[in-house]
PDB file of C-alpha atoms in Angstrom:
ATOM      1  CA  MET A   1       0.259   0.116  -0.148  1.00 52.00           C
ATOM      2  CA  SER A   2       1.699   3.201  -1.015  1.00 65.00           C
ATOM      3  CA  GLN A   3      -0.676   5.725   1.077  1.00 90.00           C
ATOM      4  CA  ALA A   4      -2.376   5.534   4.426  1.00 97.00           C
ATOM      5  CA  TYR A   5      -6.394   7.265   4.326  1.00 98.00           C
ATOM      6  CA  LEU A   6      -8.262   8.104   6.950  1.00 98.00           C
ATOM      7  CA  ILE A   7     -11.835   6.660   6.948  1.00 98.00           C
ATOM      8  CA  ALA A   8     -14.444   8.518   9.673  1.00 98.00           C
ATOM      9  CA  ILE A   9     -17.358   6.497   9.848  1.00 98.00           C
ATOM     10  CA  ASP A  10     -20.678   8.047  11.374  1.00 98.00           C
ATOM     11  CA  CYS A  11     -22.311   5.556  13.631  1.00 97.00           C
ATOM     12  CA  ASP A  12     -26.400   5.612  14.058  1.00 95.00           C
ATOM     13  CA  GLY A  13     -28.076   5.101  10.653  1.00 94.00           C
ATOM     14  CA  THR A  14     -24.325   4.646   8.987  1.00 97.00           C
ATOM     15  CA  LEU A  15     -21.604   2.362  11.135  1.00 98.00           C
ATOM     16  CA  VAL A  16     -25.575   0.632  12.615  1.00 96.00           C
ATOM     17  CA  GLY A  17     -28.535   0.803  11.845  1.00 92.00           C
ATOM     18  CA  ASP A  18     -31.831   0.561  13.528  1.00 87.00           C
ATOM     19  CA  ASP A  19     -31.408  -2.539  15.231  1.00 87.00           C
ATOM     20  CA  TYR A  20     -27.841  -0.877  16.445  1.00 90.00           C
ATOM     21  CA  VAL A  21     -26.062  -4.396  15.310  1.00 92.00           C
ATOM     22  CA  LEU A  22     -22.275  -4.414  14.414  1.00 96.00           C
ATOM     23  CA  HIS A  23     -22.768  -6.672  12.013  1.00 95.00           C
ATOM     24  CA  ASP A  24     -19.735  -9.104  11.079  1.00 96.00           C
ATOM     25  CA  ARG A  25     -18.787  -8.629   7.586  1.00 97.00           C
ATOM     26  CA  THR A  26     -18.233  -4.559   8.575  1.00 97.00           C
ATOM     27  CA  VAL A  27     -16.012  -5.529  11.164  1.00 98.00           C
ATOM     28  CA  SER A  28     -13.968  -7.566   8.575  1.00 98.00           C
ATOM     29  CA  VAL A  29     -13.839  -4.632   6.423  1.00 98.00           C
ATOM     30  CA  LEU A  30     -12.467  -2.380   9.361  1.00 98.00           C
ATOM     31  CA  ARG A  31     -10.045  -5.131  10.766  1.00 98.00           C
ATOM     32  CA  SER A  32      -8.877  -5.520   6.995  1.00 98.00           C
ATOM     33  CA  LEU A  33      -8.109  -1.465   6.030  1.00 98.00           C
ATOM     34  CA  LEU A  34      -6.521  -1.372   9.823  1.00 98.00           C
ATOM     35  CA  LYS A  35      -3.742  -4.167   8.911  1.00 97.00           C
ATOM     36  CA  LYS A  36      -3.334  -2.639   5.479  1.00 96.00           C
ATOM     37  CA  GLY A  37      -2.111   0.134   7.191  1.00 97.00           C
ATOM     38  CA  HIS A  38      -5.182   3.041   6.945  1.00 98.00           C
ATOM     39  CA  TYR A  39      -7.046   4.478   9.674  1.00 98.00           C
ATOM     40  CA  VAL A  40     -10.567   4.075  11.083  1.00 98.00           C
ATOM     41  CA  ILE A  41     -12.355   5.961  13.205  1.00 98.00           C
ATOM     42  CA  LEU A  42     -15.229   6.496  14.345  1.00 98.00           C
ATOM     43  CA  ALA A  43     -17.209  10.337  14.528  1.00 98.00           C
ATOM     44  CA  SER A  44     -20.423  10.758  16.664  1.00 98.00           C
ATOM     45  CA  GLY A  45     -22.755  12.515  18.951  1.00 96.00           C
ATOM     46  CA  ARG A  46     -22.448   9.864  21.343  1.00 96.00           C
ATOM     47  CA  PRO A  47     -19.902   9.997  24.096  1.00 97.00           C
ATOM     48  CA  TYR A  48     -16.939   7.718  24.331  1.00 97.00           C
ATOM     49  CA  ARG A  49     -18.612   5.233  27.212  1.00 96.00           C
ATOM     50  CA  SER A  50     -21.031   4.192  24.149  1.00 96.00           C
ATOM     51  CA  LEU A  51     -19.063   3.619  21.549  1.00 97.00           C
ATOM     52  CA  GLU A  52     -16.684   1.754  23.337  1.00 96.00           C
ATOM     53  CA  VAL A  53     -18.374  -1.753  22.509  1.00 96.00           C
ATOM     54  CA  PHE A  54     -17.755  -1.041  18.920  1.00 97.00           C
ATOM     55  CA  VAL A  55     -14.124   0.320  19.500  1.00 98.00           C
ATOM     56  CA  LYS A  56     -13.489  -2.610  21.067  1.00 97.00           C
ATOM     57  CA  ALA A  57     -15.128  -5.064  18.690  1.00 97.00           C
ATOM     58  CA  ILE A  58     -13.259  -3.630  15.207  1.00 98.00           C
ATOM     59  CA  GLY A  59      -9.733  -3.423  17.484  1.00 97.00           C
ATOM     60  CA  LEU A  60      -9.798   1.352  17.608  1.00 98.00           C
ATOM     61  CA  GLU A  61      -8.161   1.453  20.654  1.00 96.00           C
ATOM     62  CA  ARG A  62      -4.955   3.328  18.819  1.00 96.00           C
ATOM     63  CA  MET A  63      -7.164   5.267  16.522  1.00 98.00           C
ATOM     64  CA  PRO A  64      -8.640   8.816  17.392  1.00 98.00           C
ATOM     65  CA  ILE A  65     -12.246   9.059  17.950  1.00 98.00           C
ATOM     66  CA  ILE A  66     -14.644  11.861  17.533  1.00 98.00           C
ATOM     67  CA  THR A  67     -17.385  11.769  20.223  1.00 98.00           C
ATOM     68  CA  TYR A  68     -20.338  14.486  21.305  1.00 97.00           C
ATOM     69  CA  ASN A  69     -20.996  15.370  17.746  1.00 96.00           C
ATOM     70  CA  GLY A  70     -17.345  17.344  17.705  1.00 97.00           C
ATOM     71  CA  ALA A  71     -17.021  18.462  20.910  1.00 97.00           C
ATOM     72  CA  HIS A  72     -14.222  16.295  21.623  1.00 97.00           C
ATOM     73  CA  ALA A  73     -12.087  14.044  19.703  1.00 98.00           C
ATOM     74  CA  PHE A  74      -9.116  12.384  21.161  1.00 97.00           C
ATOM     75  CA  MET A  75      -6.910   9.336  21.158  1.00 96.00           C
ATOM     76  CA  PRO A  76      -8.355   6.702  24.134  1.00 93.00           C
ATOM     77  CA  SER A  77      -4.997   5.170  24.358  1.00 91.00           C
ATOM     78  CA  ASP A  78      -3.334   7.833  25.254  1.00 92.00           C
ATOM     79  CA  ASP A  79      -2.951  11.819  25.502  1.00 91.00           C
ATOM     80  CA  SER A  80      -1.159  12.846  22.730  1.00 95.00           C
ATOM     81  CA  LEU A  81      -4.566  14.264  21.329  1.00 97.00           C
ATOM     82  CA  ASN A  82      -7.197  15.547  22.730  1.00 95.00           C
ATOM     83  CA  TYR A  83      -9.837  18.673  20.873  1.00 97.00           C
ATOM     84  CA  LEU A  84     -12.449  19.618  23.140  1.00 97.00           C
ATOM     85  CA  ARG A  85     -15.012  22.454  22.696  1.00 97.00           C
ATOM     86  CA  ALA A  86     -16.972  21.961  25.842  1.00 97.00           C
ATOM     87  CA  PHE A  87     -19.610  24.589  26.333  1.00 98.00           C
ATOM     88  CA  ASP A  88     -19.879  27.865  28.730  1.00 97.00           C
ATOM     89  CA  LEU A  89     -20.947  27.032  32.281  1.00 97.00           C
ATOM     90  CA  GLN A  90     -22.810  30.123  32.781  1.00 97.00           C
ATOM     91  CA  ALA A  91     -25.028  29.160  29.592  1.00 97.00           C
ATOM     92  CA  THR A  92     -25.819  26.228  29.920  1.00 98.00           C
ATOM     93  CA  ALA A  93     -27.149  27.041  33.625  1.00 97.00           C
ATOM     94  CA  ASP A  94     -29.010  29.958  32.072  1.00 98.00           C
ATOM     95  CA  ILE A  95     -30.496  27.672  29.337  1.00 98.00           C
ATOM     96  CA  ALA A  96     -31.060  24.585  31.520  1.00 98.00           C
ATOM     97  CA  THR A  97     -33.356  26.718  33.941  1.00 97.00           C
ATOM     98  CA  ARG A  98     -35.497  28.013  31.147  1.00 98.00           C
ATOM     99  CA  LEU A  99     -35.821  24.889  29.630  1.00 98.00           C
ATOM    100  CA  LEU A 100     -37.222  22.604  32.621  1.00 97.00           C
ATOM    101  CA  PRO A 101     -40.389  23.973  32.379  1.00 97.00           C
ATOM    102  CA  GLU A 102     -40.292  23.371  28.365  1.00 97.00           C
ATOM    103  CA  VAL A 103     -39.629  20.301  28.638  1.00 98.00           C
ATOM    104  CA  ASP A 104     -39.998  16.468  29.074  1.00 98.00           C
ATOM    105  CA  SER A 105     -36.174  15.443  29.893  1.00 97.00           C
ATOM    106  CA  LEU A 106     -33.470  16.678  29.784  1.00 98.00           C
ATOM    107  CA  LEU A 107     -29.822  15.855  29.571  1.00 98.00           C
ATOM    108  CA  ILE A 108     -26.905  17.607  29.855  1.00 98.00           C
ATOM    109  CA  ASP A 109     -23.624  15.770  29.946  1.00 97.00           C
ATOM    110  CA  ASP A 110     -19.935  16.708  31.488  1.00 96.00           C
ATOM    111  CA  ALA A 111     -18.091  13.312  30.175  1.00 94.00           C
ATOM    112  CA  LYS A 112     -17.788  12.062  34.006  1.00 94.00           C
ATOM    113  CA  ARG A 113     -21.267  13.340  35.848  1.00 95.00           C
ATOM    114  CA  ILE A 114     -24.778  13.894  34.501  1.00 96.00           C
ATOM    115  CA  TYR A 115     -27.871  16.026  35.286  1.00 97.00           C
ATOM    116  CA  LEU A 116     -31.015  14.725  34.355  1.00 97.00           C
ATOM    117  CA  LYS A 117     -34.374  16.613  35.055  1.00 97.00           C
ATOM    118  CA  GLU A 118     -36.092  12.641  35.052  1.00 96.00           C
ATOM    119  CA  GLU A 119     -34.933   8.833  34.348  1.00 96.00           C
ATOM    120  CA  ASP A 120     -34.669   8.674  30.121  1.00 97.00           C
ATOM    121  CA  LEU A 121     -34.662   5.496  29.045  1.00 95.00           C
ATOM    122  CA  PHE A 122     -34.212   6.638  25.408  1.00 95.00           C
ATOM    123  CA  LEU A 123     -31.265   8.784  26.108  1.00 96.00           C
ATOM    124  CA  ASP A 124     -29.641   6.239  28.212  1.00 96.00           C
ATOM    125  CA  HIS A 125     -29.353   3.954  25.188  1.00 92.00           C
ATOM    126  CA  PHE A 126     -27.468   7.033  23.621  1.00 94.00           C
ATOM    127  CA  PHE A 127     -25.590   8.915  26.728  1.00 96.00           C
ATOM    128  CA  PRO A 128     -25.342   5.812  29.236  1.00 96.00           C
ATOM    129  CA  TYR A 129     -25.751   6.989  32.896  1.00 95.00           C
ATOM    130  CA  ARG A 130     -27.264   4.653  34.960  1.00 92.00           C
ATOM    131  CA  GLU A 131     -23.468   3.009  35.950  1.00 90.00           C
ATOM    132  CA  MET A 132     -22.448   7.042  36.472  1.00 94.00           C
ATOM    133  CA  PRO A 133     -22.735   9.078  39.188  1.00 95.00           C
ATOM    134  CA  TYR A 134     -25.793  11.716  37.884  1.00 95.00           C
ATOM    135  CA  VAL A 135     -28.130  13.892  39.623  1.00 96.00           C
ATOM    136  CA  LEU A 136     -32.038  13.849  38.973  1.00 96.00           C
ATOM    137  CA  ASP A 137     -33.676  17.096  39.830  1.00 96.00           C
ATOM    138  CA  ALA A 138     -36.782  18.217  37.958  1.00 95.00           C
ATOM    139  CA  GLN A 139     -36.794  21.898  39.821  1.00 94.00           C
ATOM    140  CA  ARG A 140     -33.686  22.662  39.585  1.00 93.00           C
ATOM    141  CA  PRO A 141     -30.685  21.923  36.936  1.00 94.00           C
ATOM    142  CA  ARG A 142     -27.325  20.420  38.676  1.00 91.00           C
ATOM    143  CA  LEU A 143     -23.737  20.962  36.694  1.00 95.00           C
ATOM    144  CA  PHE A 144     -20.086  20.150  37.975  1.00 91.00           C
ATOM    145  CA  ALA A 145     -18.287  20.915  35.164  1.00 96.00           C
ATOM    146  CA  PRO A 146     -18.504  22.561  31.335  1.00 97.00           C
ATOM    147  CA  PRO A 147     -20.860  19.961  29.400  1.00 97.00           C
ATOM    148  CA  TYR A 148     -20.157  18.554  26.300  1.00 97.00           C
ATOM    149  CA  VAL A 149     -23.454  18.036  25.492  1.00 97.00           C
ATOM    150  CA  ILE A 150     -27.381  19.489  26.089  1.00 98.00           C
ATOM    151  CA  VAL A 151     -29.903  17.348  24.646  1.00 98.00           C
ATOM    152  CA  PHE A 152     -33.668  17.666  25.633  1.00 98.00           C
ATOM    153  CA  LYS A 153     -37.136  15.892  24.975  1.00 98.00           C
ATOM    154  CA  ARG A 154     -39.820  18.857  23.810  1.00 98.00           C
ATOM    155  CA  LYS A 155     -43.332  18.963  25.085  1.00 97.00           C
ATOM    156  CA  LYS A 156     -44.520  19.152  21.275  1.00 95.00           C
ATOM    157  CA  ALA A 157     -42.344  18.823  17.702  1.00 95.00           C
ATOM    158  CA  VAL A 158     -41.732  22.354  17.495  1.00 97.00           C
ATOM    159  CA  ASP A 159     -39.087  24.515  17.655  1.00 97.00           C
ATOM    160  CA  GLU A 160     -40.190  27.467  20.144  1.00 98.00           C
ATOM    161  CA  PRO A 161     -39.711  28.112  22.838  1.00 98.00           C
ATOM    162  CA  TYR A 162     -36.833  26.126  22.317  1.00 98.00           C
ATOM    163  CA  ARG A 163     -34.558  28.031  19.459  1.00 98.00           C
ATOM    164  CA  SER A 164     -35.201  31.445  21.306  1.00 98.00           C
ATOM    165  CA  ILE A 165     -33.912  30.149  24.819  1.00 98.00           C
ATOM    166  CA  ILE A 166     -30.619  28.278  23.428  1.00 98.00           C
ATOM    167  CA  GLU A 167     -29.737  31.210  20.650  1.00 98.00           C
ATOM    168  CA  ALA A 168     -30.218  33.675  22.741  1.00 98.00           C
ATOM    169  CA  HIS A 169     -27.001  33.011  24.000  1.00 98.00           C
ATOM    170  CA  PRO A 170     -24.272  33.880  20.945  1.00 97.00           C
ATOM    171  CA  GLY A 171     -22.339  30.993  19.656  1.00 97.00           C
ATOM    172  CA  LEU A 172     -25.005  28.599  20.478  1.00 98.00           C
ATOM    173  CA  ARG A 173     -27.218  26.920  18.347  1.00 97.00           C
ATOM    174  CA  TYR A 174     -30.511  24.899  18.323  1.00 97.00           C
ATOM    175  CA  ARG A 175     -30.828  21.561  16.378  1.00 94.00           C
ATOM    176  CA  PRO A 176     -34.245  18.998  16.226  1.00 95.00           C
ATOM    177  CA  TRP A 177     -33.665  15.075  16.028  1.00 91.00           C
ATOM    178  CA  ARG A 178     -34.936  14.023  12.685  1.00 82.00           C
ATOM    179  CA  ASP A 179     -38.326  12.060  13.146  1.00 84.00           C
ATOM    180  CA  SER A 180     -38.059  12.987  16.904  1.00 93.00           C
ATOM    181  CA  LEU A 181     -39.445  15.061  19.930  1.00 97.00           C
ATOM    182  CA  TYR A 182     -35.610  15.416  21.145  1.00 97.00           C
ATOM    183  CA  ALA A 183     -33.303  17.983  20.144  1.00 97.00           C
ATOM    184  CA  GLU A 184     -30.250  19.409  21.373  1.00 97.00           C
ATOM    185  CA  ALA A 185     -27.985  22.423  21.562  1.00 97.00           C
ATOM    186  CA  TYR A 186     -24.956  22.750  19.747  1.00 96.00           C
ATOM    187  CA  GLN A 187     -22.166  25.393  19.524  1.00 96.00           C
ATOM    188  CA  GLU A 188     -21.083  26.943  15.788  1.00 94.00           C
ATOM    189  CA  GLY A 189     -17.716  25.921  14.872  1.00 91.00           C
ATOM    190  CA  SER A 190     -17.530  22.672  17.194  1.00 95.00           C
ATOM    191  CA  ASP A 191     -18.607  20.150  14.721  1.00 97.00           C
ATOM    192  CA  LYS A 192     -17.738  16.976  13.532  1.00 98.00           C
ATOM    193  CA  GLY A 193     -15.707  18.926  10.624  1.00 98.00           C
ATOM    194  CA  SER A 194     -13.476  20.678  12.721  1.00 98.00           C
ATOM    195  CA  ALA A 195     -13.028  18.159  15.212  1.00 98.00           C
ATOM    196  CA  LEU A 196     -12.146  15.581  11.458  1.00 98.00           C
ATOM    197  CA  LYS A 197      -9.535  18.599  10.925  1.00 98.00           C
ATOM    198  CA  ALA A 198      -8.047  18.399  14.607  1.00 98.00           C
ATOM    199  CA  VAL A 199      -7.282  14.324  13.803  1.00 98.00           C
ATOM    200  CA  MET A 200      -6.115  15.152   9.978  1.00 98.00           C
ATOM    201  CA  ALA A 201      -3.433  16.835  11.911  1.00 98.00           C
ATOM    202  CA  TYR A 202      -2.279  14.696  13.996  1.00 98.00           C
ATOM    203  CA  LEU A 203      -2.113  12.275  12.053  1.00 97.00           C
ATOM    204  CA  GLY A 204      -0.720  14.274   8.909  1.00 97.00           C
ATOM    205  CA  ILE A 205      -3.123  13.420   6.448  1.00 97.00           C
ATOM    206  CA  ASP A 206      -5.045  15.854   3.967  1.00 97.00           C
ATOM    207  CA  SER A 207      -8.460  16.194   2.786  1.00 98.00           C
ATOM    208  CA  SER A 208      -7.413  14.017  -0.522  1.00 97.00           C
ATOM    209  CA  ARG A 209      -6.610  10.982   1.658  1.00 98.00           C
ATOM    210  CA  VAL A 210     -10.061  11.278   3.736  1.00 98.00           C
ATOM    211  CA  VAL A 211     -13.357   9.021   3.417  1.00 98.00           C
ATOM    212  CA  ALA A 212     -16.333   9.961   5.095  1.00 98.00           C
ATOM    213  CA  ILE A 213     -19.550   8.375   5.545  1.00 98.00           C
ATOM    214  CA  GLY A 214     -22.849   9.876   6.865  1.00 98.00           C
ATOM    215  CA  ASP A 215     -26.361  10.016   6.693  1.00 96.00           C
ATOM    216  CA  SER A 216     -27.930  12.831   8.824  1.00 93.00           C
ATOM    217  CA  ASP A 217     -27.110  17.119   8.671  1.00 91.00           C
ATOM    218  CA  ASN A 218     -24.595  16.761  11.799  1.00 93.00           C
ATOM    219  CA  ASP A 219     -22.319  14.719   8.961  1.00 97.00           C
ATOM    220  CA  LEU A 220     -22.123  17.364   6.254  1.00 97.00           C
ATOM    221  CA  PRO A 221     -19.500  19.544   8.222  1.00 97.00           C
ATOM    222  CA  MET A 222     -17.239  16.245   8.131  1.00 98.00           C
ATOM    223  CA  LEU A 223     -18.464  14.990   4.738  1.00 98.00           C
ATOM    224  CA  GLN A 224     -17.098  18.111   3.289  1.00 98.00           C
ATOM    225  CA  VAL A 225     -13.783  18.350   5.134  1.00 98.00           C
ATOM    226  CA  ALA A 226     -13.233  15.313   3.383  1.00 98.00           C
ATOM    227  CA  GLY A 227     -11.992  14.322  -0.366  1.00 98.00           C
ATOM    228  CA  HIS A 228     -13.889  11.051  -0.901  1.00 98.00           C
ATOM    229  CA  PRO A 229     -17.412  11.691   1.101  1.00 98.00           C
ATOM    230  CA  TYR A 230     -20.152   9.858   0.611  1.00 98.00           C
ATOM    231  CA  ARG A 231     -23.751   9.658   2.273  1.00 97.00           C
ATOM    232  CA  MET A 232     -25.930   6.502   3.133  1.00 97.00           C
ATOM    233  CA  PRO A 233     -29.025   5.902   0.644  1.00 96.00           C
ATOM    234  CA  GLU A 234     -31.670   5.882   3.007  1.00 91.00           C
ATOM    235  CA  THR A 235     -31.100   9.495   4.039  1.00 90.00           C
ATOM    236  CA  ARG A 236     -34.268  11.710   3.792  1.00 84.00           C
ATOM    237  CA  GLN A 237     -31.451  14.610   4.770  1.00 88.00           C
ATOM    238  CA  GLU A 238     -31.355  17.255   1.565  1.00 90.00           C
ATOM    239  CA  ALA A 239     -28.115  18.906   2.172  1.00 92.00           C
ATOM    240  CA  LEU A 240     -26.080  15.491   1.693  1.00 94.00           C
ATOM    241  CA  SER A 241     -28.213  14.951  -1.491  1.00 93.00           C
ATOM    242  CA  GLY A 242     -25.509  15.722  -3.545  1.00 94.00           C
ATOM    243  CA  PHE A 243     -23.067  13.342  -2.457  1.00 97.00           C
ATOM    244  CA  LYS A 244     -22.160  10.147  -3.610  1.00 97.00           C
ATOM    245  CA  ALA A 245     -24.384   6.980  -2.054  1.00 97.00           C
ATOM    246  CA  ALA A 246     -23.159   3.876  -0.457  1.00 97.00           C
ATOM    247  CA  PRO A 247     -24.292   0.909  -2.102  1.00 96.00           C
ATOM    248  CA  ASP A 248     -26.694  -0.446   0.647  1.00 96.00           C
ATOM    249  CA  THR A 249     -28.141   0.757   3.913  1.00 95.00           C
ATOM    250  CA  ALA A 250     -26.729   0.427   7.344  1.00 94.00           C
ATOM    251  CA  LYS A 251     -28.872  -2.768   8.227  1.00 93.00           C
ATOM    252  CA  LYS A 252     -27.527  -4.368   5.223  1.00 94.00           C
ATOM    253  CA  GLU A 253     -23.310  -3.448   4.995  1.00 96.00           C
ATOM    254  CA  GLY A 254     -23.509  -0.577   3.664  1.00 97.00           C
ATOM    255  CA  VAL A 255     -20.168   0.673   5.080  1.00 98.00           C
ATOM    256  CA  ALA A 256     -18.809  -2.437   4.235  1.00 98.00           C
ATOM    257  CA  LYS A 257     -20.007  -2.459   0.670  1.00 98.00           C
ATOM    258  CA  LEU A 258     -18.522   0.856  -0.135  1.00 98.00           C
ATOM    259  CA  LEU A 259     -15.433   0.273   1.426  1.00 98.00           C
ATOM    260  CA  GLU A 260     -14.471  -2.759  -0.371  1.00 97.00           C
ATOM    261  CA  SER A 261     -15.657  -1.164  -3.748  1.00 97.00           C
ATOM    262  CA  LEU A 262     -12.751   1.677  -3.137  1.00 97.00           C
ATOM    263  CA  PRO A 263      -9.727   1.104  -5.456  1.00 96.00           C
ATOM    264  CA  PHE A 264      -7.583   3.090  -3.366  1.00 96.00           C
ATOM    265  CA  LEU A 265      -8.308   1.123  -0.027  1.00 96.00           C
ATOM    266  CA  LYS A 266      -6.782  -1.833  -1.742  1.00 90.00           C
TER     267      LYS A 266
END
C-alpha cells in the first residue's frame, strides 16, 4: 500500500442501522483496512462510553475518535490528542433553567457526571448514565463542569420556545433530531468537521486521503472536509443529496460494501 487513508464513519444510521447491530462483515472489512495501515475512526454524537463496544469489536483502541458531535476528539490510548469544545458553564445553567418547565426530559453531560430532569431510557441508550454519577432534579439544574452535550425532549414537535432559549446565547444553536421530539444545543464551529480537521492534523493526512461516511445533517461538516465523502442511501437529509451514495443501507452493511468497492483502499 503506497498511502494510508483516514476513514471517518458516523455510527447511528451509518455504521449500524436501527437495530444497532454491528455486523460481522463490517467488522471484517474494517479490521482488514486497519491491517493494511489505514486509519479508521468513529465520529459520533455519542460519548466514548457508548461507543466502546464498537471500538473493542473492531479493534480501534489505538485510533483517534470523535465524540459528542465533534465537541471532543481524542486518543483513547494516551493523551497525545485532546481536542475539546465544551459549553460555557454559565450559559448552560441559564439554558437549563429556562428549559426545565418547557421539556419532558433534559440531559446535560460533562463526561464525568450527568444532570437529568428525570429518568429517560431512550437517552440512556445514547448517553448511558445509570452506571455513572448522575443527579436527578426536576426543579433546578445541578451542573458540575462545562458540559459536552445539552439534549432534551420537547413537549411538542415544534421549534419554539426551544430555539429562542438556546440561541439567545451568542454562538449557540438549536438542532432538532430527525423524526423525534428530541433536540439539542450545539456550538457554532464545534462539529464533526472541525474535529476531523484536528484529527487530520494529528495524523498528518490531507483531505485528498480522507473518506467520510454519514447519514445526517450533523455529518455535513465532516463530509465537506473529506476528499471522498459518501452518504447512506436512505437518508432524507436534503443537505446530503449532492454526495455519492453508499451501495446499500446500514442494516445491509452498506459501509462494508462501499469500502470494499474503493480501489484506492485495496
